[in-house]
Tab-separated table of C-alpha atoms in Angstrom:
chain	number	residue	atom	x	y	z
A	1	MET	CA	68.789	124.821	79.224
A	2	SER	CA	71.855	126.992	78.936
A	3	LEU	CA	74.027	127.478	81.999
A	4	THR	CA	75.722	130.759	82.708
A	5	TYR	CA	79.501	130.912	82.825
A	6	LYS	CA	79.487	131.359	86.606
A	7	THR	CA	77.183	128.371	87.099
A	8	ARG	CA	79.330	126.188	84.835
A	9	ARG	CA	82.468	127.154	86.796
A	10	ARG	CA	80.814	126.263	90.100
A	11	LEU	CA	79.445	123.004	88.728
A	12	ALA	CA	82.861	122.092	87.289
A	13	LEU	CA	84.483	122.754	90.668
A	14	PHE	CA	81.859	120.601	92.407
A	15	LEU	CA	82.392	117.783	89.899
A	16	LEU	CA	86.165	117.839	90.339
A	17	LEU	CA	86.150	118.099	94.136
A	18	PHE	CA	83.274	115.771	95.025
A	19	TRP	CA	81.996	113.681	92.110
A	20	MET	CA	85.371	112.587	90.722
A	21	PRO	CA	86.780	111.230	94.034
A	22	LEU	CA	83.515	109.364	94.684
A	23	TYR	CA	83.616	107.938	91.171
A	24	VAL	CA	87.231	106.824	91.619
A	25	VAL	CA	86.454	105.093	94.923
A	26	ALA	CA	83.412	103.370	93.400
A	27	ALA	CA	85.347	102.253	90.308
A	28	VAL	CA	88.250	100.854	92.330
A	29	THR	CA	85.873	99.130	94.767
A	30	ILE	CA	83.923	97.470	91.955
A	31	MET	CA	87.119	96.434	90.164
A	32	GLY	CA	88.412	95.013	93.464
A	33	MET	CA	85.308	92.847	93.842
A	34	LEU	CA	85.896	91.206	90.459
A	35	ASP	CA	88.345	88.404	89.878
A	36	ARG	CA	91.714	89.539	88.588
A	37	LEU	CA	91.538	90.209	84.852
A	38	PRO	CA	94.464	89.799	82.463
A	39	ILE	CA	96.715	92.841	82.801
A	40	LEU	CA	96.015	94.292	79.337
A	41	ILE	CA	92.235	93.990	79.756
A	42	GLU	CA	92.478	95.518	83.218
A	43	LEU	CA	94.536	98.401	81.817
A	44	VAL	CA	91.936	99.024	79.091
A	45	VAL	CA	89.116	98.960	81.672
A	46	TYR	CA	90.894	101.487	83.915
A	47	VAL	CA	91.668	103.771	80.965
A	48	LEU	CA	88.033	103.654	79.836
A	49	LEU	CA	86.819	104.325	83.381
A	50	GLY	CA	89.250	107.222	83.600
A	51	VAL	CA	87.881	108.847	80.456
A	52	LEU	CA	84.195	107.941	80.560
A	53	TRP	CA	83.441	109.818	83.789
A	54	ALA	CA	83.897	113.153	82.006
A	55	VAL	CA	81.940	112.429	78.824
A	56	PRO	CA	78.505	113.421	80.212
A	57	PHE	CA	80.007	116.591	81.705
A	58	LYS	CA	81.770	117.839	78.565
A	59	PRO	CA	79.371	120.808	78.132
A	60	VAL	CA	80.094	121.875	81.714
A	61	PHE	CA	83.854	121.939	81.207
A	62	MET	CA	83.821	123.595	77.770
A	63	GLY	CA	85.353	127.065	78.023
A	64	VAL	CA	85.599	127.139	81.818
A	65	GLY	CA	89.287	128.089	81.715
A	66	LYS	CA	88.703	131.010	79.369
A	67	ALA	CA	87.606	134.555	80.150
A	68	ASP	CA	83.973	135.113	81.115
A	69	PRO	CA	82.030	135.675	77.881
A	70	ASP	CA	79.064	137.101	79.844
A	71	GLN	CA	81.175	139.910	81.284
A	72	ASP	CA	80.978	143.349	79.689
A	73	THR	CA	83.774	143.768	77.184
A	74	GLN	CA	84.074	147.522	77.539
A	75	GLU	CA	87.677	148.531	77.764
A	76	VAL	CA	88.794	150.737	80.616
A	77	PRO	CA	90.551	153.845	79.284
A	78	GLU	CA	94.198	153.963	80.228
A	79	GLN	CA	95.343	156.742	82.492
A	80	SER	CA	98.096	158.896	81.122
A	81	ASP	CA	101.065	159.905	83.229
A	82	ALA	CA	100.928	163.481	81.947
A	83	LYS	CA	101.155	166.105	84.705
């Protein structure tokens, strides 16, 4: 299933505004329930949690910041200032 550019942009916005904050709260809550880990292990766990949330959504974020490839690429003729 291929998503259109517009759908991917909307899904990316949803993921960043709603999914990511929920994921952060869940990760911090679960880490808070555990006994304190050694600082280096805890750092590695937080770094992994910070990166792993985006791995399943990589196809959604690919190319979202670029121009819409689905849009017509016809150039608009420039208007001349000749009077």
